[in-house]
Amino acid sequence: MSNKFTYSISKIRFDENYKPADSTRLTTNFANLARGESRQENLRKTLTMINNRFNALAHWDNPNADRYSIELDIISANLDVEGNGKTFPAIEILQTTIVDHKQNKRIEGIVGNSFSSYVRDYDFSVVLLDHFAKNPNTPPPADFGVLHGKLFQHLLNSDAYQANFNKQPVICLSVSTTKTYHRTTNQHPVLGVEYKQDEYSLTDAYFHKMGLRVRYFKPKDSAAPLAFYFSGDLLADYTDLELISAISTMETFQKIYRPEIYNANSAAGEVYQPSLNYQDYSLTQVVYDREERNQLAVKQGKFTEEQFIKPHQDTLDEWAASYEVSYPAEAGKSQKKAA
């Protein structure tokens, strides 16, 4: 199987002229914004929001709040399962580059940020929905997310990833509307005040199988905490500017996609329960079709089943059975391994 399960990396710039590639999941935040009559205006406004938020957080030696701007590249990891040169667009993430206009230099930011995966659509919109329909009020299947987690960890260990990126990814997503978060006394100068919860959400557990831990921080002037998924040490492995690039990028997308949470007119308190039914929030000037996004997730999950899972089922099963991964240790627990 030496020629099987190989990744290749491609990049495309996300700017006001961006047009989604044919292989891009249309539910992805950046792809959804780049459609329709308002596409270029959407993209321009989104990038302005990102730059403004970055300069607000990186305020030192920046009196006019215009020292920095962010460049975004969409990173596509394409997987050749059978070793025949035919690839499947397995994973898309974002890479930030920080432009320091005062020093006239470019600084590598964080890779990760957003996370897009056809297999995740299949897991949540096909496997999980079918499971709950047949077994209501039960936990997900024991093997839920295992294949996807192994594919992701395989990407990070691949020659393609290591040749292109110097650090492990940090993925920044919304907190869960099914959990309650409690503010702690721990505060980071960039990430802000830390929140904790008592148990994993479905997404937290899913990302744990990808080898990632999660911490929740509410940056200064943010309405709600963000969920940061990472391996290693989130606070020690990345510079302040790298962390700010992730916050400014993903908080902007969340303000557009989930304004009830991230563009709320009052900030999260000591005990916080996110809700999409919250009414006291402001809309951005960016057009976003959330209803269409939810409908497309099911279509894309079924597309993945027909184009990736079923055609390669035997190969995927054989590979997953032999590929060993590590799961991150939790407090007071030993590290688990899965074959």
mmCIF file of C-alpha atoms in Angstrom:
data_model
loop_
_atom_site.group_PDB
_atom_site.id
_atom_site.type_symbol
_atom_site.label_atom_id
_atom_site.label_comp_id
_atom_site.label_asym_id
_atom_site.label_seq_id
_atom_site.Cartn_x
_atom_site.Cartn_y
_atom_site.Cartn_z
ATOM 1 C CA MET A 1 0.000 0.000 0.000
ATOM 2 C CA SER A 2 3.055 2.248 -0.357
ATOM 3 C CA ASN A 3 1.513 4.301 -3.171
ATOM 4 C CA LYS A 4 -1.881 4.519 -1.514
ATOM 5 C CA PHE A 5 -3.136 7.162 0.888
ATOM 6 C CA THR A 6 -0.833 9.929 -0.269
ATOM 7 C CA TYR A 7 -1.680 13.602 0.121
ATOM 8 C CA SER A 8 -0.918 16.521 -2.149
ATOM 9 C CA ILE A 9 -1.317 20.172 -1.157
ATOM 10 C CA SER A 10 -2.721 22.993 -3.286
ATOM 11 C CA LYS A 11 -3.338 26.643 -2.413
ATOM 12 C CA ILE A 12 -5.633 29.397 -3.665
ATOM 13 C CA ARG A 13 -5.708 32.993 -2.445
ATOM 14 C CA PHE A 14 -8.851 34.158 -0.633
ATOM 15 C CA ASP A 15 -9.330 37.763 -1.681
ATOM 16 C CA GLU A 16 -12.026 39.884 -3.293
ATOM 17 C CA ASN A 17 -11.471 38.066 -6.608
ATOM 18 C CA TYR A 18 -11.790 34.591 -5.092
ATOM 19 C CA LYS A 19 -14.016 32.057 -6.831
ATOM 20 C CA PRO A 20 -14.570 28.630 -5.218
ATOM 21 C CA ALA A 21 -12.899 25.678 -6.902
ATOM 22 C CA ASP A 22 -15.171 22.945 -8.237
ATOM 23 C CA SER A 23 -13.969 20.640 -5.457
ATOM 24 C CA THR A 24 -14.690 23.088 -2.614
ATOM 25 C CA ARG A 25 -17.546 22.283 -0.225
ATOM 26 C CA LEU A 26 -20.089 25.018 -0.830
ATOM 27 C CA THR A 27 -21.071 24.970 2.859
ATOM 28 C CA THR A 28 -17.622 26.259 3.768
ATOM 29 C CA ASN A 29 -17.861 29.796 5.151
ATOM 30 C CA PHE A 30 -15.464 31.367 2.669
ATOM 31 C CA ALA A 31 -17.104 29.602 -0.296
ATOM 32 C CA ASN A 32 -20.612 30.617 0.713
ATOM 33 C CA LEU A 33 -19.574 34.269 0.837
ATOM 34 C CA ALA A 34 -18.159 34.116 -2.689
ATOM 35 C CA ARG A 35 -21.430 33.343 -4.435
ATOM 36 C CA GLY A 36 -24.239 35.416 -5.883
ATOM 37 C CA GLU A 37 -24.515 39.044 -6.930
ATOM 38 C CA SER A 38 -22.913 40.356 -3.734
ATOM 39 C CA ARG A 39 -19.885 38.070 -3.891
ATOM 40 C CA GLN A 40 -17.151 40.683 -4.427
ATOM 41 C CA GLU A 41 -18.668 43.145 -1.968
ATOM 42 C CA ASN A 42 -19.048 40.313 0.564
ATOM 43 C CA LEU A 43 -15.408 39.369 0.228
ATOM 44 C CA ARG A 44 -14.168 42.946 0.442
ATOM 45 C CA LYS A 45 -16.197 43.654 3.586
ATOM 46 C CA THR A 46 -15.123 40.373 5.202
ATOM 47 C CA LEU A 47 -11.445 41.117 4.660
ATOM 48 C CA THR A 48 -11.904 44.643 6.031
ATOM 49 C CA MET A 49 -13.530 43.211 9.172
ATOM 50 C CA ILE A 50 -10.624 40.795 9.625
ATOM 51 C CA ASN A 51 -8.010 43.556 9.233
ATOM 52 C CA ASN A 52 -9.816 45.917 11.598
ATOM 53 C CA ARG A 53 -10.122 43.250 14.273
ATOM 54 C CA PHE A 54 -6.461 42.268 13.890
ATOM 55 C CA ASN A 55 -5.273 45.863 14.369
ATOM 56 C CA ALA A 56 -7.567 46.329 17.370
ATOM 57 C CA LEU A 57 -5.980 43.325 19.092
ATOM 58 C CA ALA A 58 -2.406 44.069 17.936
ATOM 59 C CA HIS A 59 -2.601 47.629 19.267
ATOM 60 C CA TRP A 60 0.965 48.077 20.538
ATOM 61 C CA ASP A 61 3.183 50.284 18.320
ATOM 62 C CA ASN A 62 0.093 50.694 16.164
ATOM 63 C CA PRO A 63 -1.359 54.145 17.004
ATOM 64 C CA ASN A 64 -3.433 54.500 13.821
ATOM 65 C CA ALA A 65 -4.717 50.901 13.902
ATOM 66 C CA ASP A 66 -3.496 50.278 10.364
ATOM 67 C CA ARG A 67 -0.088 48.670 10.781
ATOM 68 C CA TYR A 68 -1.161 45.159 9.787
ATOM 69 C CA SER A 69 -3.251 43.377 7.200
ATOM 70 C CA ILE A 70 -4.032 39.703 6.737
ATOM 71 C CA GLU A 71 -3.646 37.571 3.632
ATOM 72 C CA LEU A 72 -5.555 34.296 3.505
ATOM 73 C CA ASP A 73 -4.806 31.185 1.491
ATOM 74 C CA ILE A 74 -7.185 28.250 1.213
ATOM 75 C CA ILE A 75 -5.204 25.052 1.669
ATOM 76 C CA SER A 76 -6.631 21.933 0.017
ATOM 77 C CA ALA A 77 -5.352 18.495 1.011
ATOM 78 C CA ASN A 78 -6.140 16.079 -1.797
ATOM 79 C CA LEU A 79 -6.022 12.366 -0.994
ATOM 80 C CA ASP A 80 -5.061 9.623 -3.453
ATOM 81 C CA VAL A 81 -6.644 6.546 -1.870
ATOM 82 C CA GLU A 82 -5.857 3.866 -4.435
ATOM 83 C CA GLY A 83 -2.479 5.115 -5.654
ATOM 84 C CA ASN A 84 -3.752 5.687 -9.185
ATOM 85 C CA GLY A 85 -3.404 9.455 -9.343
ATOM 86 C CA LYS A 86 -7.108 10.138 -8.768
ATOM 87 C CA THR A 87 -7.600 12.348 -5.735
ATOM 88 C CA PHE A 88 -10.475 13.253 -3.443
ATOM 89 C CA PRO A 89 -10.615 16.726 -1.814
ATOM 90 C CA ALA A 90 -10.350 15.398 1.730
ATOM 91 C CA ILE A 91 -9.703 18.511 3.824
ATOM 92 C CA GLU A 92 -9.595 22.294 3.416
ATOM 93 C CA ILE A 93 -8.134 24.698 5.965
ATOM 94 C CA LEU A 94 -7.000 28.333 5.938
ATOM 95 C CA GLN A 95 -3.516 29.744 6.289
ATOM 96 C CA THR A 96 -2.948 33.308 7.462
ATOM 97 C CA THR A 97 -0.055 35.552 6.505
ATOM 98 C CA ILE A 98 0.474 38.783 8.450
ATOM 99 C CA VAL A 99 1.690 41.812 6.495
ATOM 100 C CA ASP A 100 3.511 44.321 8.701
ATOM 101 C CA HIS A 101 3.360 47.586 6.753
ATOM 102 C CA LYS A 102 5.566 49.434 9.262
ATOM 103 C CA GLN A 103 8.421 46.949 8.925
ATOM 104 C CA ASN A 104 7.543 46.124 5.311
ATOM 105 C CA LYS A 105 7.662 42.381 5.926
ATOM 106 C CA ARG A 106 5.458 39.321 5.784
ATOM 107 C CA ILE A 107 5.049 37.069 8.828
ATOM 108 C CA GLU A 108 3.798 33.514 8.663
ATOM 109 C CA GLY A 109 0.553 33.128 10.577
ATOM 110 C CA ILE A 110 -1.410 30.089 11.693
ATOM 111 C CA VAL A 111 -2.514 27.242 9.462
ATOM 112 C CA GLY A 112 -5.863 25.718 10.338
ATOM 113 C CA ASN A 113 -8.372 28.395 11.368
ATOM 114 C CA SER A 114 -11.438 27.157 9.483
ATOM 115 C CA PHE A 115 -11.929 23.434 8.895
ATOM 116 C CA SER A 116 -13.765 21.883 5.957
ATOM 117 C CA SER A 117 -14.187 18.174 5.312
ATOM 118 C CA TYR A 118 -16.491 16.163 3.071
ATOM 119 C CA VAL A 119 -16.047 13.134 5.329
ATOM 120 C CA ARG A 120 -17.224 15.184 8.307
ATOM 121 C CA ASP A 121 -20.367 16.034 6.296
ATOM 122 C CA TYR A 122 -20.851 12.319 5.719
ATOM 123 C CA ASP A 123 -20.368 11.500 9.398
ATOM 124 C CA PHE A 124 -22.714 14.174 10.755
ATOM 125 C CA SER A 125 -25.301 14.404 7.964
ATOM 126 C CA VAL A 126 -25.552 10.742 6.939
ATOM 127 C CA VAL A 127 -24.113 8.388 9.576
ATOM 128 C CA LEU A 128 -25.246 10.295 12.654
ATOM 129 C CA LEU A 129 -28.701 11.211 11.337
ATOM 130 C CA ASP A 130 -29.342 7.606 10.339
ATOM 131 C CA HIS A 131 -28.131 6.371 13.725
ATOM 132 C CA PHE A 132 -30.371 8.755 15.684
ATOM 133 C CA ALA A 133 -33.350 7.948 13.467
ATOM 134 C CA LYS A 134 -32.974 4.251 14.324
ATOM 135 C CA ASN A 135 -31.712 4.719 17.890
ATOM 136 C CA PRO A 136 -33.121 7.938 19.365
ATOM 137 C CA ASN A 137 -31.669 9.289 22.608
ATOM 138 C CA THR A 138 -28.543 7.126 22.374
ATOM 139 C CA PRO A 139 -24.864 8.077 22.049
ATOM 140 C CA PRO A 140 -23.230 8.093 18.600
ATOM 141 C CA PRO A 141 -21.813 4.777 17.320
ATOM 142 C CA ALA A 142 -18.566 3.749 18.992
ATOM 143 C CA ASP A 143 -16.622 4.090 15.736
ATOM 144 C CA PHE A 144 -18.142 7.484 14.883
ATOM 145 C CA GLY A 145 -15.400 9.760 13.536
ATOM 146 C CA VAL A 146 -12.613 7.173 13.787
ATOM 147 C CA LEU A 147 -11.868 7.018 10.039
ATOM 148 C CA HIS A 148 -11.969 10.794 9.722
ATOM 149 C CA GLY A 149 -9.681 11.217 12.730
ATOM 150 C CA LYS A 150 -7.142 8.841 11.238
ATOM 151 C CA LEU A 151 -7.268 10.584 7.861
ATOM 152 C CA PHE A 152 -6.580 13.912 9.564
ATOM 153 C CA GLN A 153 -3.692 12.626 11.660
ATOM 154 C CA HIS A 154 -2.305 10.928 8.549
ATOM 155 C CA LEU A 155 -2.342 14.320 6.817
ATOM 156 C CA LEU A 156 -0.362 15.967 9.634
ATOM 157 C CA ASN A 157 2.222 13.168 9.491
ATOM 158 C CA SER A 158 2.463 13.282 5.699
ATOM 159 C CA ASP A 159 5.463 14.520 3.722
ATOM 160 C CA ALA A 160 3.137 16.950 1.941
ATOM 161 C CA TYR A 161 2.054 18.709 5.143
ATOM 162 C CA GLN A 162 5.511 18.796 6.698
ATOM 163 C CA ALA A 163 7.058 20.184 3.507
ATOM 164 C CA ASN A 164 4.586 23.085 3.444
ATOM 165 C CA PHE A 165 4.009 24.014 7.086
ATOM 166 C CA ASN A 166 6.282 24.558 10.072
ATOM 167 C CA LYS A 167 3.730 24.196 12.863
ATOM 168 C CA GLN A 168 0.749 22.082 13.782
ATOM 169 C CA PRO A 169 -2.660 23.569 12.927
ATOM 170 C CA VAL A 170 -4.962 25.490 15.233
ATOM 171 C CA ILE A 171 -8.639 25.244 14.299
ATOM 172 C CA CYS A 172 -10.991 27.877 15.703
ATOM 173 C CA LEU A 173 -14.744 27.207 15.759
ATOM 174 C CA SER A 174 -17.921 28.298 17.511
ATOM 175 C CA VAL A 175 -18.764 27.023 20.966
ATOM 176 C CA SER A 176 -21.596 24.502 21.178
ATOM 177 C CA THR A 177 -25.212 25.565 21.706
ATOM 178 C CA THR A 178 -25.819 22.353 23.698
ATOM 179 C CA LYS A 179 -23.293 23.059 26.469
ATOM 180 C CA THR A 180 -22.845 25.559 29.287
ATOM 181 C CA TYR A 181 -19.519 27.354 29.721
ATOM 182 C CA HIS A 182 -18.117 28.753 32.975
ATOM 183 C CA ARG A 183 -15.677 31.659 33.136
ATOM 184 C CA THR A 184 -12.417 30.966 34.972
ATOM 185 C CA THR A 185 -9.874 33.310 36.528
ATOM 186 C CA ASN A 186 -7.274 32.361 33.907
ATOM 187 C CA GLN A 187 -6.607 35.153 31.434
ATOM 188 C CA HIS A 188 -4.209 35.292 28.480
ATOM 189 C CA PRO A 189 -3.011 38.670 27.121
ATOM 190 C CA VAL A 190 -4.223 37.842 23.586
ATOM 191 C CA LEU A 191 -6.685 34.955 23.835
ATOM 192 C CA GLY A 192 -8.475 36.627 26.711
ATOM 193 C CA VAL A 193 -10.389 35.008 29.556
ATOM 194 C CA GLU A 194 -10.681 31.237 29.571
ATOM 195 C CA TYR A 195 -13.985 29.374 29.880
ATOM 196 C CA LYS A 196 -14.485 25.705 30.734
ATOM 197 C CA GLN A 197 -17.288 23.182 30.462
ATOM 198 C CA ASP A 198 -17.964 19.861 32.170
ATOM 199 C CA GLU A 199 -18.204 17.559 29.160
ATOM 200 C CA TYR A 200 -17.410 17.343 25.463
ATOM 201 C CA SER A 201 -19.851 18.412 22.799
ATOM 202 C CA LEU A 202 -20.215 16.153 19.753
ATOM 203 C CA THR A 203 -17.792 18.409 17.890
ATOM 204 C CA ASP A 204 -15.273 18.354 20.758
ATOM 205 C CA ALA A 205 -15.345 14.542 20.829
ATOM 206 C CA TYR A 206 -15.038 14.401 17.055
ATOM 207 C CA PHE A 207 -11.967 16.640 17.058
ATOM 208 C CA HIS A 208 -10.485 14.623 19.925
ATOM 209 C CA LYS A 209 -10.401 11.664 17.519
ATOM 210 C CA MET A 210 -8.445 13.914 15.173
ATOM 211 C CA GLY A 211 -5.769 14.145 17.872
ATOM 212 C CA LEU A 212 -6.779 17.638 19.007
ATOM 213 C CA ARG A 213 -7.541 19.044 22.446
ATOM 214 C CA VAL A 214 -9.844 22.002 23.018
ATOM 215 C CA ARG A 215 -9.751 25.156 25.128
ATOM 216 C CA TYR A 216 -12.254 28.011 25.133
ATOM 217 C CA PHE A 217 -11.202 31.662 25.290
ATOM 218 C CA LYS A 218 -13.093 34.931 24.961
ATOM 219 C CA PRO A 219 -10.740 37.592 23.563
ATOM 220 C CA LYS A 220 -11.037 41.219 24.611
ATOM 221 C CA ASP A 221 -14.199 42.883 23.260
ATOM 222 C CA SER A 222 -15.544 39.572 21.926
ATOM 223 C CA ALA A 223 -19.159 38.705 22.611
ATOM 224 C CA ALA A 224 -18.541 35.013 23.303
ATOM 225 C CA PRO A 225 -15.731 32.499 23.740
ATOM 226 C CA LEU A 226 -14.251 30.677 20.759
ATOM 227 C CA ALA A 227 -13.276 26.994 20.740
ATOM 228 C CA PHE A 228 -9.601 26.437 19.885
ATOM 229 C CA TYR A 229 -8.618 22.916 18.775
ATOM 230 C CA PHE A 230 -4.903 22.134 18.812
ATOM 231 C CA SER A 231 -2.157 19.650 19.587
ATOM 232 C CA GLY A 232 0.863 20.601 21.642
ATOM 233 C CA ASP A 233 0.674 23.769 23.763
ATOM 234 C CA LEU A 234 -1.699 26.448 22.505
ATOM 235 C CA LEU A 235 -0.213 29.163 24.738
ATOM 236 C CA ALA A 236 3.470 28.371 24.215
ATOM 237 C CA ASP A 237 3.777 27.148 20.631
ATOM 238 C CA TYR A 238 2.423 30.249 18.871
ATOM 239 C CA THR A 239 3.319 33.935 18.923
ATOM 240 C CA ASP A 240 0.858 36.658 19.875
ATOM 241 C CA LEU A 241 0.543 37.750 16.244
ATOM 242 C CA GLU A 242 -0.140 34.176 15.129
ATOM 243 C CA LEU A 243 -2.912 33.832 17.694
ATOM 244 C CA ILE A 244 -4.368 37.213 16.726
ATOM 245 C CA SER A 245 -4.471 36.120 13.088
ATOM 246 C CA ALA A 246 -6.648 33.153 14.049
ATOM 247 C CA ILE A 247 -8.923 35.208 16.305
ATOM 248 C CA SER A 248 -9.480 38.024 13.814
ATOM 249 C CA THR A 249 -10.142 35.636 10.935
ATOM 250 C CA MET A 250 -12.470 33.208 12.640
ATOM 251 C CA GLU A 251 -14.318 35.678 14.839
ATOM 252 C CA THR A 252 -15.182 37.573 11.650
ATOM 253 C CA PHE A 253 -16.601 34.452 10.008
ATOM 254 C CA GLN A 254 -18.558 33.629 13.162
ATOM 255 C CA LYS A 255 -20.009 37.155 13.362
ATOM 256 C CA ILE A 256 -21.330 36.625 9.843
ATOM 257 C CA TYR A 257 -22.476 33.025 10.262
ATOM 258 C CA ARG A 258 -23.648 33.049 13.885
ATOM 259 C CA PRO A 259 -24.474 36.662 14.759
ATOM 260 C CA GLU A 260 -26.794 35.542 17.590
ATOM 261 C CA ILE A 261 -23.667 34.367 19.436
ATOM 262 C CA TYR A 262 -20.707 36.360 18.118
ATOM 263 C CA ASN A 263 -22.366 39.628 17.165
ATOM 264 C CA ALA A 264 -24.616 39.765 20.219
ATOM 265 C CA ASN A 265 -25.147 43.177 21.771
ATOM 266 C CA SER A 266 -24.160 41.906 25.237
ATOM 267 C CA ALA A 267 -21.157 39.786 26.102
ATOM 268 C CA ALA A 268 -21.085 36.329 27.670
ATOM 269 C CA GLY A 269 -21.286 36.382 31.452
ATOM 270 C CA GLU A 270 -19.733 34.227 34.142
ATOM 271 C CA VAL A 271 -22.003 31.332 33.157
ATOM 272 C CA TYR A 272 -22.704 31.198 29.437
ATOM 273 C CA GLN A 273 -25.183 29.153 27.402
ATOM 274 C CA PRO A 274 -24.853 29.917 23.670
ATOM 275 C CA SER A 275 -28.127 30.050 21.739
ATOM 276 C CA LEU A 276 -29.129 30.642 18.134
ATOM 277 C CA ASN A 277 -32.514 31.810 19.419
ATOM 278 C CA TYR A 278 -31.019 34.896 21.072
ATOM 279 C CA GLN A 279 -32.672 38.010 19.644
ATOM 280 C CA ASP A 280 -30.500 40.896 20.849
ATOM 281 C CA TYR A 281 -27.799 40.904 18.172
ATOM 282 C CA SER A 282 -26.649 42.955 15.192
ATOM 283 C CA LEU A 283 -26.310 41.796 11.605
ATOM 284 C CA THR A 284 -23.179 42.444 9.601
ATOM 285 C CA GLN A 285 -23.395 43.954 6.120
ATOM 286 C CA VAL A 286 -22.301 40.649 4.589
ATOM 287 C CA VAL A 287 -24.904 38.498 2.824
ATOM 288 C CA TYR A 288 -24.892 34.886 4.023
ATOM 289 C CA ASP A 289 -27.428 32.131 3.251
ATOM 290 C CA ARG A 290 -27.427 29.957 6.365
ATOM 291 C CA GLU A 291 -30.521 27.952 5.372
ATOM 292 C CA GLU A 292 -28.968 26.938 2.072
ATOM 293 C CA ARG A 293 -25.780 26.014 3.921
ATOM 294 C CA ASN A 294 -27.654 23.559 6.144
ATOM 295 C CA GLN A 295 -29.386 21.950 3.164
ATOM 296 C CA LEU A 296 -26.118 21.568 1.285
ATOM 297 C CA ALA A 297 -24.494 19.738 4.200
ATOM 298 C CA VAL A 298 -26.820 16.769 3.681
ATOM 299 C CA LYS A 299 -26.260 16.774 -0.088
ATOM 300 C CA GLN A 300 -22.507 16.888 0.385
ATOM 301 C CA GLY A 301 -22.634 14.058 2.912
ATOM 302 C CA LYS A 302 -24.459 11.870 0.406
ATOM 303 C CA PHE A 303 -22.023 12.932 -2.323
ATOM 304 C CA THR A 304 -19.151 11.750 -0.114
ATOM 305 C CA GLU A 305 -20.878 8.430 0.511
ATOM 306 C CA GLU A 306 -21.322 7.810 -3.220
ATOM 307 C CA GLN A 307 -18.000 9.188 -4.467
ATOM 308 C CA PHE A 308 -15.590 8.315 -1.658
ATOM 309 C CA ILE A 309 -16.884 5.920 1.015
ATOM 310 C CA LYS A 310 -18.637 3.278 -1.093
ATOM 311 C CA PRO A 311 -16.131 3.083 -3.981
ATOM 312 C CA HIS A 312 -13.181 2.733 -1.585
ATOM 313 C CA GLN A 313 -14.845 0.911 1.319
ATOM 314 C CA ASP A 314 -12.548 -2.129 1.325
ATOM 315 C CA THR A 315 -9.396 -0.039 0.946
ATOM 316 C CA LEU A 316 -10.506 2.391 3.656
ATOM 317 C CA ASP A 317 -11.325 -0.440 6.060
ATOM 318 C CA GLU A 318 -7.988 -2.165 5.444
ATOM 319 C CA TRP A 319 -6.002 1.043 5.859
ATOM 320 C CA ALA A 320 -7.881 2.210 8.979
ATOM 321 C CA ALA A 321 -7.432 -1.172 10.653
ATOM 322 C CA SER A 322 -3.653 -0.959 10.269
ATOM 323 C CA TYR A 323 -3.079 2.773 10.867
ATOM 324 C CA GLU A 324 -2.357 3.547 14.512
ATOM 325 C CA VAL A 325 -3.010 7.008 15.932
ATOM 326 C CA SER A 326 -2.700 8.711 19.303
ATOM 327 C CA TYR A 327 -5.468 10.535 21.098
ATOM 328 C CA PRO A 328 -4.516 13.503 23.291
ATOM 329 C CA ALA A 329 -4.410 12.845 27.016
ATOM 330 C CA GLU A 330 -6.965 14.607 29.187
ATOM 331 C CA ALA A 331 -6.302 15.812 32.712
ATOM 332 C CA GLY A 332 -5.754 12.827 34.950
ATOM 333 C CA LYS A 333 -6.034 10.337 32.097
ATOM 334 C CA SER A 334 -3.423 8.423 30.186
ATOM 335 C CA GLN A 335 -3.007 8.787 26.444
ATOM 336 C CA LYS A 336 -5.021 6.387 24.311
ATOM 337 C CA LYS A 337 -3.969 4.746 21.085
ATOM 338 C CA ALA A 338 -6.173 3.353 18.367
ATOM 339 C CA ALA A 339 -5.123 0.853 15.765
#
